[in-house]
Amino acid sequence: MTPLLKVENISKFYGNRIGCENVNFDLYSGEVMGIVGESGSGKSTLLNCLAGFLTPETGEVRFEMRDGEMRDTVTMSEPERRMLSRTDWAFVHQHARDGLRMNVSAGGNVGERLMAVGARHYGNIRAEAVDWLGRVEISEERVDDRPTQFSGGMQQRLQIARNLVTGPRLVFMDEPTGGLDVSVQARLLDLLRGLVREMGLSAIIVTHDLAVVRLLADRLMVMKDGHVVETGLTDQVLDDPQHAYTQLLVSSVLQV
Amino acid sequence: MSDYNFAYLDEQTKRMIRRAILKGLAIPGYQVPFASREMPMPYGWGTGGVQVSAATLTPDDTFKVIDQGADDTTNAVSIRKFFEKTAGVATTEEASAASVIQTRHRIPEDELREDQILVYQVPIPEPLRFLEPSEVETRKMHSLEEYGLMHVKLYEDIAKHGAIATSYAYPVKVEGRYVMDPSPIPKFDNPKMEMAGIQLFGAGREQRIYALPPYCQVVSLDFEDFPFEASKADHACDMCGATDSYLDEVIMDDAGNRMFVCSDTDYCASRRKAGHVGAQGTPFEETAA
Amino acid sequence: MIEIRNLSKTFTLHNQGGAVIPVMHGAELVVAPGECVALTGASGAGKSTLMRMIYGNYLAAGGSIVVDGVDVVQSEPREILALRRDVLGYVSQFLRVVPRVPTVDVVAEPLLAVGAESEAARAKARELLARLNIPERLWSLSPTSFSGGEQQRVNIARGFAHDYPAMLLDEPTASLDATNRETVLNLIEEAKARGAAIVGIFHDEAARARVCDHEIDVSIYTPGLTAGAA
Ligand SMILES: Nc1ncnc2c1ncn2[C@@H]1O[C@H](COP(=O)(O)OP(=O)(O)OP(=O)(O)O)[C@@H](O)[C@H]1O
Ligand SMILES: [Mg+2]
Ligand SMILES: [Zn+2]
């Protein structure tokens, strides 16, 4: 079995400051990996390097293309990488307004990726948008409303629908439940769990909420000061942390 | 006339504009940046079109200007006078007699020939602008042919109005490559863009020139289940009886009586000269000025 | 089915002056299919620690834990996850509840994970919930709000939904009434009869005597402790 994503030696610096350094891991199809760490530990930097929003100084991010070939997405041409972002990859932003078109209806937001890959039948696009809104528990009546009229949790669910409609194979999420209140978070997490299993998604989730990774992630990567300090099975890392920093992190969170 | 260089602009500037035009013709639908000059008229009054006309005109040309189909609006008249004065070229109101036609918001009803050039005044050349405010991003979208967003706009139209409500500046795809704003012509005119003449588009404020060489493929964007329709008022011209021309609706009096007349004044007049009379029309001689 | 050799475990408490606490040394255990082995020993002897190491929840310091040919000590997370999904079941003392998921789906999930058809999985889940006397009106609710005893029974139902070839049971009969205790013991006997290899912790001696084929006192592997000492 070959990995879906092979990350080798990724480093990113901001001047002489370390964003992240020497990160290595393999992600296999269907795996969900959480990245945790305190504020400033390099989680988002790493995620943005993986998703092609930042160019790392060193390293390769090799992705298994649909033809089975492993390609380095850092050095591939921009059109190819953007095509990946619209088809095989998805990115769920912490702030819905970074991931949604706020002046376009919910249906248009979900339909955009379909149209971007050539869908040209309005009725089908709309039906698919409605279906996806349903899957993220947004009622059909809201299909023509703009995201500005949605609550934070709904905006986040809309963002997920917009991203998953093209059946991506890899989803990047940066604090997908950040800023939402606990019951809304729970609903979103439950939804994500269901979708991950149903669609066999692979995902990389950045968060500093250990409860979120406990529920969603198979594997965990702990970062500190731009470095990976510990990796392993999620429950193992949380229940039997090996690194001093992870122990501190886990003990400072009372109930996870 | 000797007070000005031919057609107002200096030769250097005209060369620069011609290079942009040639590049535009070589890459149909692609927006070529150019260094727009100050013209003795404000932006929004066709400075882009005027600069393109200035770079295109030769002393032997016959020039026509139309503004929303009419030759006699203040804007059309002043641009025509401008070139009469600065280039000394012959002018005409007859589409078939003109070699260069500068237009705002219409394409003449008569089919253009291979020896004719149509120059459009363009306010906003970027068709993606309404949904994507970033110029950097729209340029990237063009270069990578990422045009999904264009259909999002049409999708929103249908979702809101039950049909594609965009009735002018209706986006087109040129030669299967660049998505282009046809300037605010009514969508009725879109099919005419596949023509024998050369079409040049100038945006002064936005400093962009783009072009369509003769017989270029120009496809109006649509959905399979909401196909593009080159619609017009379902009426005949009340003056000349034409059923195939784009019509303006004119309110005649306080009682709200209306009349539909050809927006292309030259077309209407020549039909009436040829003896056609519409429902509210009178024989030609009496109304001719 | 389960074969443990020379297993050791230490905890290093980095935030308490780096104290290194050895908790297990040289542990050995073999469980054949159809066999149930009880872990015994005083509180703190390391019964749960051993069980958690078998499950991959705690990291071993040395040795090997081979379950169905997979060495848990050496395996990648995804290999352990596959083992947990297909081969190795675990009924822990507490149900870790996922918010909002109805009880019937909580129980059916292990079956869905191995690709069972959704209706068949739910039918099996309902059957187990009924056997464990969870009132039917609760099946469509999330177990979050259930009593401790109800949660425990949901946990057991979930643990027995899929016919795992190997199972870990951490006090499965604790705090159950006689009827439900009997049901759980029957479930264990049925699992053994179909060939499951089981490792269990039972404080209930009668239960242990009834379902277990061997006992192993883990105190003998506890550094600084001898068997039987408190
Ligand atoms: N644009 C930037 N310019 C300079 N330094 C940056 C920039 N972005 C991040 N850093 C630095 O890089 C390090 C890693 O930051 P990063 O944002 O990746 O952390 P994070 O783990 O995502 O944090 P949080 O949990 O707050 O989102 C920090 O030292 C941070 O200050
Ligand atoms: Mg971050
Ligand atoms: Zn007419």
PDB file of C-alpha atoms in Angstrom, chain B residues 51-169:
ATOM      1  CA  GLN B  51      -7.650  56.185 -28.520  1.00  0.00           C
ATOM      2  CA  VAL B  52      -8.175  52.943 -30.419  1.00  0.00           C
ATOM      3  CA  SER B  53      -9.917  54.857 -33.245  1.00  0.00           C
ATOM      4  CA  ALA B  54      -7.096  57.394 -33.292  1.00  0.00           C
ATOM      5  CA  ALA B  55      -4.526  54.637 -33.711  1.00  0.00           C
ATOM      6  CA  THR B  56      -6.639  52.896 -36.359  1.00  0.00           C
ATOM      7  CA  LEU B  57      -7.754  55.765 -38.612  1.00  0.00           C
ATOM      8  CA  THR B  58      -5.904  56.668 -41.811  1.00  0.00           C
ATOM      9  CA  PRO B  59      -6.586  59.780 -43.863  1.00  0.00           C
ATOM     10  CA  ASP B  60      -8.588  57.717 -46.401  1.00  0.00           C
ATOM     11  CA  ASP B  61     -11.015  56.323 -43.839  1.00  0.00           C
ATOM     12  CA  THR B  62     -14.659  57.165 -43.517  1.00  0.00           C
ATOM     13  CA  PHE B  63     -15.689  57.364 -39.888  1.00  0.00           C
ATOM     14  CA  LYS B  64     -19.020  56.763 -38.194  1.00  0.00           C
ATOM     15  CA  VAL B  65     -19.883  57.074 -34.508  1.00  0.00           C
ATOM     16  CA  ILE B  66     -22.897  55.573 -32.833  1.00  0.00           C
ATOM     17  CA  ASP B  67     -24.061  55.895 -29.282  1.00  0.00           C
ATOM     18  CA  GLN B  68     -26.619  53.253 -28.302  1.00  0.00           C
ATOM     19  CA  GLY B  69     -27.425  52.909 -31.986  1.00  0.00           C
ATOM     20  CA  ALA B  70     -27.878  56.614 -32.662  1.00  0.00           C
ATOM     21  CA  ASP B  71     -25.617  58.910 -34.636  1.00  0.00           C
ATOM     22  CA  ASP B  72     -27.119  62.076 -33.249  1.00  0.00           C
ATOM     23  CA  THR B  73     -26.535  61.964 -29.487  1.00  0.00           C
ATOM     24  CA  THR B  74     -24.257  64.587 -27.978  1.00  0.00           C
ATOM     25  CA  ASN B  75     -21.603  62.000 -27.318  1.00  0.00           C
ATOM     26  CA  ALA B  76     -21.652  60.610 -30.863  1.00  0.00           C
ATOM     27  CA  VAL B  77     -21.655  64.045 -32.375  1.00  0.00           C
ATOM     28  CA  SER B  78     -18.761  65.290 -30.287  1.00  0.00           C
ATOM     29  CA  ILE B  79     -16.552  62.281 -31.026  1.00  0.00           C
ATOM     30  CA  ARG B  80     -17.352  62.567 -34.737  1.00  0.00           C
ATOM     31  CA  LYS B  81     -16.484  66.281 -34.643  1.00  0.00           C
ATOM     32  CA  PHE B  82     -13.309  65.495 -32.725  1.00  0.00           C
ATOM     33  CA  PHE B  83     -11.987  63.327 -35.537  1.00  0.00           C
ATOM     34  CA  GLU B  84     -13.263  65.622 -38.264  1.00  0.00           C
ATOM     35  CA  LYS B  85     -11.192  68.317 -36.623  1.00  0.00           C
ATOM     36  CA  THR B  86      -8.083  66.397 -35.582  1.00  0.00           C
ATOM     37  CA  ALA B  87      -7.839  63.897 -38.477  1.00  0.00           C
ATOM     38  CA  GLY B  88      -9.843  65.578 -41.166  1.00  0.00           C
ATOM     39  CA  VAL B  89     -11.396  62.238 -42.088  1.00  0.00           C
ATOM     40  CA  ALA B  90     -14.689  61.915 -43.904  1.00  0.00           C
ATOM     41  CA  THR B  91     -17.609  61.018 -41.648  1.00  0.00           C
ATOM     42  CA  THR B  92     -20.888  59.340 -42.365  1.00  0.00           C
ATOM     43  CA  GLU B  93     -24.016  58.125 -40.632  1.00  0.00           C
ATOM     44  CA  GLU B  94     -24.398  55.244 -43.041  1.00  0.00           C
ATOM     45  CA  ALA B  95     -22.988  52.018 -41.654  1.00  0.00           C
ATOM     46  CA  SER B  96     -22.272  50.552 -45.065  1.00  0.00           C
ATOM     47  CA  ALA B  97     -20.313  53.644 -46.124  1.00  0.00           C
ATOM     48  CA  ALA B  98     -18.033  53.674 -43.081  1.00  0.00           C
ATOM     49  CA  SER B  99     -14.651  51.975 -42.889  1.00  0.00           C
ATOM     50  CA  VAL B 100     -14.225  52.601 -39.155  1.00  0.00           C
ATOM     51  CA  ILE B 101     -17.215  52.673 -36.789  1.00  0.00           C
ATOM     52  CA  GLN B 102     -16.827  53.646 -33.174  1.00  0.00           C
ATOM     53  CA  THR B 103     -19.692  52.407 -31.041  1.00  0.00           C
ATOM     54  CA  ARG B 104     -21.072  52.597 -27.571  1.00  0.00           C
ATOM     55  CA  HIS B 105     -23.454  49.821 -26.508  1.00  0.00           C
ATOM     56  CA  ARG B 106     -24.620  48.538 -29.927  1.00  0.00           C
ATOM     57  CA  ILE B 107     -23.563  46.648 -33.033  1.00  0.00           C
ATOM     58  CA  PRO B 108     -25.088  47.980 -36.270  1.00  0.00           C
ATOM     59  CA  GLU B 109     -27.937  45.906 -37.658  1.00  0.00           C
ATOM     60  CA  ASP B 110     -26.367  45.666 -41.102  1.00  0.00           C
ATOM     61  CA  GLU B 111     -23.770  42.942 -41.337  1.00  0.00           C
ATOM     62  CA  LEU B 112     -20.262  44.321 -41.355  1.00  0.00           C
ATOM     63  CA  ARG B 113     -17.871  43.518 -44.193  1.00  0.00           C
ATOM     64  CA  GLU B 114     -14.248  42.399 -44.184  1.00  0.00           C
ATOM     65  CA  ASP B 115     -13.084  45.943 -44.952  1.00  0.00           C
ATOM     66  CA  GLN B 116     -14.764  47.442 -41.914  1.00  0.00           C
ATOM     67  CA  ILE B 117     -13.530  47.906 -38.363  1.00  0.00           C
ATOM     68  CA  LEU B 118     -15.807  48.222 -35.334  1.00  0.00           C
ATOM     69  CA  VAL B 119     -14.332  50.013 -32.299  1.00  0.00           C
ATOM     70  CA  TYR B 120     -16.127  49.539 -28.964  1.00  0.00           C
ATOM     71  CA  GLN B 121     -16.017  51.836 -25.960  1.00  0.00           C
ATOM     72  CA  VAL B 122     -15.648  49.664 -22.870  1.00  0.00           C
ATOM     73  CA  PRO B 123     -16.296  50.797 -19.296  1.00  0.00           C
ATOM     74  CA  ILE B 124     -15.300  47.616 -17.389  1.00  0.00           C
ATOM     75  CA  PRO B 125     -13.283  45.145 -19.421  1.00  0.00           C
ATOM     76  CA  GLU B 126     -13.034  42.454 -16.740  1.00  0.00           C
ATOM     77  CA  PRO B 127     -15.990  40.052 -16.901  1.00  0.00           C
ATOM     78  CA  LEU B 128     -14.994  38.387 -13.628  1.00  0.00           C
ATOM     79  CA  ARG B 129     -14.839  41.662 -11.726  1.00  0.00           C
ATOM     80  CA  PHE B 130     -18.280  41.519 -10.134  1.00  0.00           C
ATOM     81  CA  LEU B 131     -17.541  38.318  -8.259  1.00  0.00           C
ATOM     82  CA  GLU B 132     -13.798  38.583  -7.795  1.00  0.00           C
ATOM     83  CA  PRO B 133     -12.554  42.016  -6.789  1.00  0.00           C
ATOM     84  CA  SER B 134      -8.862  41.130  -6.903  1.00  0.00           C
ATOM     85  CA  GLU B 135      -7.136  41.981 -10.183  1.00  0.00           C
ATOM     86  CA  VAL B 136      -4.282  39.602  -9.374  1.00  0.00           C
ATOM     87  CA  GLU B 137      -6.761  36.795  -8.925  1.00  0.00           C
ATOM     88  CA  THR B 138      -8.772  37.519 -12.088  1.00  0.00           C
ATOM     89  CA  ARG B 139      -5.605  37.638 -14.184  1.00  0.00           C
ATOM     90  CA  LYS B 140      -4.657  34.265 -12.762  1.00  0.00           C
ATOM     91  CA  MET B 141      -8.109  32.920 -13.495  1.00  0.00           C
ATOM     92  CA  HIS B 142      -7.794  33.985 -17.121  1.00  0.00           C
ATOM     93  CA  SER B 143      -4.335  32.587 -17.518  1.00  0.00           C
ATOM     94  CA  LEU B 144      -5.372  29.272 -15.984  1.00  0.00           C
ATOM     95  CA  GLU B 145      -8.753  29.224 -17.741  1.00  0.00           C
ATOM     96  CA  GLU B 146     -10.572  28.987 -14.426  1.00  0.00           C
ATOM     97  CA  TYR B 147     -13.960  30.234 -15.461  1.00  0.00           C
ATOM     98  CA  GLY B 148     -16.289  28.422 -13.076  1.00  0.00           C
ATOM     99  CA  LEU B 149     -17.044  31.737 -11.421  1.00  0.00           C
ATOM    100  CA  MET B 150     -18.578  33.124 -14.611  1.00  0.00           C
ATOM    101  CA  HIS B 151     -21.210  30.436 -14.468  1.00  0.00           C
ATOM    102  CA  VAL B 152     -21.745  31.144 -10.781  1.00  0.00           C
ATOM    103  CA  LYS B 153     -22.917  34.579 -11.863  1.00  0.00           C
ATOM    104  CA  LEU B 154     -25.371  33.079 -14.343  1.00  0.00           C
ATOM    105  CA  TYR B 155     -26.446  30.524 -11.729  1.00  0.00           C
ATOM    106  CA  GLU B 156     -27.244  33.346  -9.315  1.00  0.00           C
ATOM    107  CA  ASP B 157     -29.281  35.017 -12.027  1.00  0.00           C
ATOM    108  CA  ILE B 158     -31.422  31.961 -12.609  1.00  0.00           C
ATOM    109  CA  ALA B 159     -31.760  31.259  -8.879  1.00  0.00           C
ATOM    110  CA  LYS B 160     -32.995  34.793  -8.316  1.00  0.00           C
ATOM    111  CA  HIS B 161     -35.019  35.513 -11.438  1.00  0.00           C
ATOM    112  CA  GLY B 162     -35.891  32.124 -12.856  1.00  0.00           C
ATOM    113  CA  ALA B 163     -33.943  32.910 -16.006  1.00  0.00           C
ATOM    114  CA  ILE B 164     -30.638  34.431 -16.947  1.00  0.00           C
ATOM    115  CA  ALA B 165     -31.514  38.050 -16.324  1.00  0.00           C
ATOM    116  CA  THR B 166     -28.250  39.450 -17.629  1.00  0.00           C
ATOM    117  CA  SER B 167     -29.465  41.306 -20.694  1.00  0.00           C
ATOM    118  CA  TYR B 168     -26.429  43.344 -21.655  1.00  0.00           C
ATOM    119  CA  ALA B 169     -22.658  42.906 -21.276  1.00  0.00           C
TER     120      ALA B 169
END
